[in-house]
Coordinates of C-alpha atoms in Angstrom, one line a residue:
X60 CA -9.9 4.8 -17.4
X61 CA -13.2 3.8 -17.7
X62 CA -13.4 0.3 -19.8
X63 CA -10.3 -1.9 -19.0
X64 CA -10.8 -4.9 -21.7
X65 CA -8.4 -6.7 -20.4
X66 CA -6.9 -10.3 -18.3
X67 CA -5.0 -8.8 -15.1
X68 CA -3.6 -11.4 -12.6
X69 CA -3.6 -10.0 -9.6
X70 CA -1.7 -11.3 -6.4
X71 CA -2.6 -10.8 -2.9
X72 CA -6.7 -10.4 -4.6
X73 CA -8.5 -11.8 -0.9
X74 CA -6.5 -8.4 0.7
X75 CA -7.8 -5.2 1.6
X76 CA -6.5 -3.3 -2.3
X77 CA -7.0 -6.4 -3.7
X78 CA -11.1 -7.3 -3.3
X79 CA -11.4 -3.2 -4.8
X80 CA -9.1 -3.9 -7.5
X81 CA -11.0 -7.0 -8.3
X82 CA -14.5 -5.5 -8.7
X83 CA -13.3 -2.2 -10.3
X84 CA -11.8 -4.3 -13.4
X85 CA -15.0 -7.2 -13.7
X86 CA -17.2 -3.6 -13.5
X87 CA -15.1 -2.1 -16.7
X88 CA -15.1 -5.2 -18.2
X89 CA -12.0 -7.2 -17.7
X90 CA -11.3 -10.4 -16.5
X91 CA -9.4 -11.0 -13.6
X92 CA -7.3 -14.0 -12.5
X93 CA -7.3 -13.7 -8.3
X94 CA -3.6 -15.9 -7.5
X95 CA -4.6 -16.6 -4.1
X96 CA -3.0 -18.8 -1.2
X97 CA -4.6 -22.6 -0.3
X98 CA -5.7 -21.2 3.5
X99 CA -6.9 -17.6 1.7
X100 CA -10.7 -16.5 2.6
X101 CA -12.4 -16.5 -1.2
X102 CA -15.5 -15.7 0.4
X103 CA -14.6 -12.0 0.5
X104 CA -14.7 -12.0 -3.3
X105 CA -17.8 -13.4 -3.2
X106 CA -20.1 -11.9 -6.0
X107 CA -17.5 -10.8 -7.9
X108 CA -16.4 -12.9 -11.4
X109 CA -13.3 -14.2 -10.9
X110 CA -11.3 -17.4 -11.6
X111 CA -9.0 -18.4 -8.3
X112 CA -5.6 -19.9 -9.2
X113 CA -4.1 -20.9 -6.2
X114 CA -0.2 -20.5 -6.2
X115 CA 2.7 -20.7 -3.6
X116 CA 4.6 -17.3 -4.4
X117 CA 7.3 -18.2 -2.3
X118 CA 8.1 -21.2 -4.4
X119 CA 6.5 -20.5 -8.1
X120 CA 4.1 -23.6 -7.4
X121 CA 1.2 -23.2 -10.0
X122 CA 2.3 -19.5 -11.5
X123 CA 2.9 -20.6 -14.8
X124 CA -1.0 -21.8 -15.3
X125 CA -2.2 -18.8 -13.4
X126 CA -0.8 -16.3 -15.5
X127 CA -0.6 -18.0 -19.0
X128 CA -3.0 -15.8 -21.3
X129 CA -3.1 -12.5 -19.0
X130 CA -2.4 -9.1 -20.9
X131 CA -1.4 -7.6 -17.2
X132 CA 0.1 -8.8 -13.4
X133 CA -0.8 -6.5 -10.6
X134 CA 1.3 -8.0 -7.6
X135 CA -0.2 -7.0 -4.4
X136 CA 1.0 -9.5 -2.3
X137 CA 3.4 -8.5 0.5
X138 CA 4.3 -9.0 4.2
X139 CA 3.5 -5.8 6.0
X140 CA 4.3 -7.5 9.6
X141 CA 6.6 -9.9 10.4
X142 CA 8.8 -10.9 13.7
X143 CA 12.0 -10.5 11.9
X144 CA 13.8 -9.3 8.9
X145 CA 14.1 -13.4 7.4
X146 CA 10.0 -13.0 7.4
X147 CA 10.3 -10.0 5.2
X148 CA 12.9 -11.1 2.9
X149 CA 10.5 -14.1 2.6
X150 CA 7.3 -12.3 1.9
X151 CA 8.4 -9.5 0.1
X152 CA 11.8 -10.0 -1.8
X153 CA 11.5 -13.7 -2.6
X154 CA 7.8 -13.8 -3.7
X155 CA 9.1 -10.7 -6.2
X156 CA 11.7 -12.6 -7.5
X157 CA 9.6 -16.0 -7.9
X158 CA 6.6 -14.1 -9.7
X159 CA 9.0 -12.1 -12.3
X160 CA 10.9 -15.4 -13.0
X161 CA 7.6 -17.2 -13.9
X162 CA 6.5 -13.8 -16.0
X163 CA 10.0 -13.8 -17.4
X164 CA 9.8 -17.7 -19.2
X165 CA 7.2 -16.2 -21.3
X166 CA 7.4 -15.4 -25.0
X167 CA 5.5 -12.0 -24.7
X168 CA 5.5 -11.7 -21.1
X169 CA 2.2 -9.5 -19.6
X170 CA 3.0 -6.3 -18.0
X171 CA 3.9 -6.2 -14.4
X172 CA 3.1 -3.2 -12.4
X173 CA 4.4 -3.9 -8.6
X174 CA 3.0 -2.6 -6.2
X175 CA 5.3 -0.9 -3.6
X176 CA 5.1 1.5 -0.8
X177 CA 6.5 4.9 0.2
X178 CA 8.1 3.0 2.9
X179 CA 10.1 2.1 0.3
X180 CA 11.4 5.4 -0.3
X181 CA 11.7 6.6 3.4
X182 CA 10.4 9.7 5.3
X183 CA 10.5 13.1 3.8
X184 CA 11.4 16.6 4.8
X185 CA 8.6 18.8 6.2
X186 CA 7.5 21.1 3.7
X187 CA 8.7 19.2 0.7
X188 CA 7.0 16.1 -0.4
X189 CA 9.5 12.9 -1.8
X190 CA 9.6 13.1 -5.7
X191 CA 10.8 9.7 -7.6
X192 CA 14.6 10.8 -8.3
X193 CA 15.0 11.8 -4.8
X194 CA 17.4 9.3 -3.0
X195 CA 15.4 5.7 -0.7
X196 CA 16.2 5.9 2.5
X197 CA 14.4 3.5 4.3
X198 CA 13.8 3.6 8.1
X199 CA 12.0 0.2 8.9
X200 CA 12.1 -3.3 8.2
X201 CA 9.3 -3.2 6.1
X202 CA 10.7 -0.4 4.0
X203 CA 13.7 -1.7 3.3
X204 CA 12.3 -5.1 2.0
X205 CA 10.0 -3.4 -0.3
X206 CA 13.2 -1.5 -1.9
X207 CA 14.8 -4.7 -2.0
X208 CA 12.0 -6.2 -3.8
X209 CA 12.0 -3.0 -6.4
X210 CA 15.3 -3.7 -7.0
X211 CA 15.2 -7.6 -8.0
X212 CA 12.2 -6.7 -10.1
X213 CA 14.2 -4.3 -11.9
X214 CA 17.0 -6.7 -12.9
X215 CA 14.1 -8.1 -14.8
X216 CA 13.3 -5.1 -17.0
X217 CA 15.5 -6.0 -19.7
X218 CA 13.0 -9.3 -20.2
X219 CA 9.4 -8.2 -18.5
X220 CA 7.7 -4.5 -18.8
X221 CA 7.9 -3.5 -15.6
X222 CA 6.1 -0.6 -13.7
X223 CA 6.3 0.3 -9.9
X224 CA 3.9 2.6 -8.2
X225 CA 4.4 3.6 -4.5
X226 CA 1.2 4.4 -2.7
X227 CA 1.5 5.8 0.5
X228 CA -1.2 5.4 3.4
X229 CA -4.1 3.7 2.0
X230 CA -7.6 3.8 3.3
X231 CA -11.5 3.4 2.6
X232 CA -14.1 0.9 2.6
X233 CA -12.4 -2.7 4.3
X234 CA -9.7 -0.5 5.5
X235 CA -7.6 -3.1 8.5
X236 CA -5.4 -0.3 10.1
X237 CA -5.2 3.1 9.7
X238 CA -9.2 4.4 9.7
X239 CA -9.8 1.9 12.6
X240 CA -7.1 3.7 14.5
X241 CA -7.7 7.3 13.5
X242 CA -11.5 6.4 14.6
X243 CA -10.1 4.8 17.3
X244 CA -8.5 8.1 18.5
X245 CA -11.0 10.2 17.9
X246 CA -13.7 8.4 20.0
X247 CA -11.2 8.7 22.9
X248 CA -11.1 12.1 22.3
X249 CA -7.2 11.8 22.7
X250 CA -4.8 12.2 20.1
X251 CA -0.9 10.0 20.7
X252 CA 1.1 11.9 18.7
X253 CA 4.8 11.2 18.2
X254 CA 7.8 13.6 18.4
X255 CA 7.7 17.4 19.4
X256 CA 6.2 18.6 16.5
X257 CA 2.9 18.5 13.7
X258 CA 3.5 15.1 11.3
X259 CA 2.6 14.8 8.2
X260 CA 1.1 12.4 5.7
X261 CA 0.2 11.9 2.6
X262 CA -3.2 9.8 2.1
X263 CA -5.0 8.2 -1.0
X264 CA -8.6 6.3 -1.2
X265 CA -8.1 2.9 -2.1
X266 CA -10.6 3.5 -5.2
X267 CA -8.1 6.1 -5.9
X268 CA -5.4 3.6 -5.5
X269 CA -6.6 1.0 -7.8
X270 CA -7.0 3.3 -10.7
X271 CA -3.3 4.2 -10.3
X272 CA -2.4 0.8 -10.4
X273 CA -5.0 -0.1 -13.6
X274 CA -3.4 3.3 -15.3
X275 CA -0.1 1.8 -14.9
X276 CA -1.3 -1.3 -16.4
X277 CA -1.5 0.2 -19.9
X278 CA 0.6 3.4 -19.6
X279 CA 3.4 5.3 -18.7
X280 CA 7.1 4.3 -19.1
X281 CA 8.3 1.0 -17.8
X282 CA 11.9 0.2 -15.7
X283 CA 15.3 0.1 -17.3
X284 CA 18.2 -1.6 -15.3
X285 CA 20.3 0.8 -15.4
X286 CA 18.1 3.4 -14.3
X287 CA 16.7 3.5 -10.9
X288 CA 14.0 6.0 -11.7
X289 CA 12.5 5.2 -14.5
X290 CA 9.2 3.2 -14.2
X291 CA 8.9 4.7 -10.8
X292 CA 5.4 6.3 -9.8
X293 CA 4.3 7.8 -6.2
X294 CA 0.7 8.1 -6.0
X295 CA -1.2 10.5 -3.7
X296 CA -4.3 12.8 -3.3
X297 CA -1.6 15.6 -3.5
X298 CA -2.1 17.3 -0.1
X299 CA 0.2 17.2 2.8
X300 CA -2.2 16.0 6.3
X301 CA -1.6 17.0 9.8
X302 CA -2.2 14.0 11.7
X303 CA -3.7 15.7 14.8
X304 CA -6.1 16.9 11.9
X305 CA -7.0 14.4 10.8
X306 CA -7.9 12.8 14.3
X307 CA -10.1 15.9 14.5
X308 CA -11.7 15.4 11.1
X309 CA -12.7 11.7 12.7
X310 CA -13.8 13.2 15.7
X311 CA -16.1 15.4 13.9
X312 CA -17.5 13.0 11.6
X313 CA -18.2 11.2 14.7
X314 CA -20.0 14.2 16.1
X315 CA -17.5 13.7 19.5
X316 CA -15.9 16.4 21.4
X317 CA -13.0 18.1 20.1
X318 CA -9.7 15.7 20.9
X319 CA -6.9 16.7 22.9
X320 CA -3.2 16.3 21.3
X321 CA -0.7 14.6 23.4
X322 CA 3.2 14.6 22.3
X323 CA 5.2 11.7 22.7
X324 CA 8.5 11.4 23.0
X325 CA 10.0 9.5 20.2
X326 CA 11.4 7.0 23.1
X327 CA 8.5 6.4 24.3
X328 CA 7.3 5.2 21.1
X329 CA 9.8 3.1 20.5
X330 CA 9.4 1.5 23.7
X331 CA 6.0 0.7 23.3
X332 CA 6.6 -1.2 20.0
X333 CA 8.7 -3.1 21.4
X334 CA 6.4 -3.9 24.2
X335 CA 3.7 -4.9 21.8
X336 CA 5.7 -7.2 20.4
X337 CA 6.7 -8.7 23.9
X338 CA 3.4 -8.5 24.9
X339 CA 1.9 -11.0 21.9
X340 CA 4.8 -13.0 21.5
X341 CA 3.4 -15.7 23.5
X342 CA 0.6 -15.6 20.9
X343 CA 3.1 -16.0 17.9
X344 CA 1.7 -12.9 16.4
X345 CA 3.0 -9.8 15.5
X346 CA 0.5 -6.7 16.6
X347 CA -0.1 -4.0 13.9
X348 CA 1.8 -1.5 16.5
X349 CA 5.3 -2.7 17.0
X350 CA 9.2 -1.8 16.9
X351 CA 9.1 -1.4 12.6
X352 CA 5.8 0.5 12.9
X353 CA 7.6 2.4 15.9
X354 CA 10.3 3.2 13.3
X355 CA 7.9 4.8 11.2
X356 CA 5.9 6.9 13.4
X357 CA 9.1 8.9 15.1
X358 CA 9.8 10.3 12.0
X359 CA 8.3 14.0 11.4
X360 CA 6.8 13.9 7.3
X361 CA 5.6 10.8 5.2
X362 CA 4.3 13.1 2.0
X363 CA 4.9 12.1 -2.3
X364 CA 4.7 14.2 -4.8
X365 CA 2.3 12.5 -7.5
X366 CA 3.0 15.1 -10.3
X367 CA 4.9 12.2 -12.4
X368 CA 2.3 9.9 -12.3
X369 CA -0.5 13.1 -13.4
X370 CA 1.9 13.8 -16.1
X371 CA 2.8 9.9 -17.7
X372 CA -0.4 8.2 -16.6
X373 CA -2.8 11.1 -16.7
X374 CA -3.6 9.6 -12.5
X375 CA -6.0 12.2 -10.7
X376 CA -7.0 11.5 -7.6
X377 CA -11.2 11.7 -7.2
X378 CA -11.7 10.9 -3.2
X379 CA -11.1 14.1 -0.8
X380 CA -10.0 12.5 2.8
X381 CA -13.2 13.9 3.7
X382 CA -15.7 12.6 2.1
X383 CA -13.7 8.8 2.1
X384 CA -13.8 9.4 5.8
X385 CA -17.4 9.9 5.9
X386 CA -18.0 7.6 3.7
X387 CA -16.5 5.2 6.2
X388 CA -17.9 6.6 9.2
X389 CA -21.9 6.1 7.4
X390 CA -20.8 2.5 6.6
X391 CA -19.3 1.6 9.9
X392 CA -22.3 3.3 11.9
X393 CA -25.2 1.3 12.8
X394 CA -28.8 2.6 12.0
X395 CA -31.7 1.7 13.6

């Protein structure tokens, strides 16, 4: 979609998808409302022509004025750490619920398009990427707030059009996590990979991503209550990753030596989340390696079949990992 002349509200706008999704809809045209915390950095949306509403999600402080008058709501905001399952019910569940209530007191309430994760769905088999209708299975934490927060957004439908895409790992320009650490890796030369065997991802460009989301702002089906799957979109570049590959790919965009795979056992892993955590508990904080992330990591495929969301929303994914990865690498390298 080229043009979007449109008012999106979009929660969570100061994040990482957020500042993209920002710029991409002011570029087309569209106006965006960015529903931001008090303590949020607005300087990272510096430039970029947008009206802050700040809002308390947790409580619906302020939601009604943010979102009177917007055609669209993409909701962005979510936990994706916290030290115990209370902090996601917080950040992800209630923060659902409060938003769709606030959407739902409208006469012609916008369309809401939610944000979720393929966490949300749980790991796959190797060989045979998730599809929507295929049971949630959740292995983390994280993944199981997110479904939680799919379903109270659902028992909305009957009141608010209601669409929820499930991205799975996101990366590109601004990226916090996953390019750092495959970077990371590949400068080392040394590649930590978990289980006995090859894992597998599915990946998507953040550009890539914020189409998806601005597709399913004006098309495709929306959510009925009584059926799980409907509404539903996974979104990916379509190819299944081998991780160890992918650590190569870095290293060779970084012009390093070829890295060297080393298997951990998925007890190990564990162990070292949980000593993360131990290790910066003094410090209040939860590190971006820990027992949920743990969870994750042990299991052997993470791919999404994104032939729904070709077929409904006429999504196409533009970015090849390789070129988004040197992309990343050119921006991240100094020049003299």
């Amino acid at each position: 979609m080229e043009q979007l002349g449109a008012r999106v509200a979009v929660t969570g706008a100061t994040g990482f998808i957020g500042r993209r999704l920002c710029h991409r809809i002011t570029r087309s045209g569209g106006q965006v409302v960015a529903v931001v915390r008090g303590r949020s950095d607005r300087s990272v949306l510096d430039g970029c022509p947008v009206r802050f509403a700040t809002v308390d999600l947790e409580r619906g402080d302020g939601l009604a004025d943010a979102l009177a008058g917007v055609d669209a709501v993409v909701h962005l905001a979510a936990a994706v750490r916290a030290r115990s399952r209370a902090g996601f019910e917080t950040g992800n569940v209630q923060t659902t619920r409060t938003l769709l209530e606030a959407v739902a007191c409208f006469d012609t309430p916008p369309r809401v398009v939610l944000c979720s994760s393929l966490a949300a769905a749980g790991p796959s088999t190797p060989g045979r990427p998730r599809r929507e209708e295929d049971p949630a299975a959740p292995v983390s934490r994280y993944g199981r707030s997110k479904l939680a927060a799919e379903h109270v957004a659902r028992g909305f439908a009957d009141r608010v059009p209601l669409v929820v895409v499930r991205p799975p790992i996101v990366y590109g320009p601004g990226d916090p996590a996953f390019l750092p650490s495959l970077l990371a890796m590949a400068r080392t030369g040394v590649v930590l990979q978990p289980g006995g065997g090859e894992t597998t991802y599915s990946l998507l460009h953040v550009d890539d991503l914020c189409e998806g989301l601005l597709a399913a702002a004006v098309s495709g089906g929306t959510a009925h209550r009584a059926d799980p799957h409907s509404g539903l979109y996974q979104l990916s570049d379509g190819r299944e990753h081998v991780f160890a590959d992918l650590v190569r790919a870095a290293g060779s965009a970084l012009r390093r030596r070829p890295v060297r795979v080393l298997r951990v056992p998925p007890s190990i892993v564990r162990a070292a989340g949980a000593l993360a955590e131990a290790a910066a508990l003094p410090f209040g904080k939860v590190p971006p390696f820990n027992r949920d992330k743990a969870r994750e990591a042990v299991c052997p495929a993470w791919t999404a079949s994104p032939e729904r969301a070709r077929r409904e929303l006429g999504f196409a994914h533009r970015v090849e990992f390789e070129d988004g990865l040197r992309a990343a690498v050119a921006a991240t390298t100094p020049h003299c």
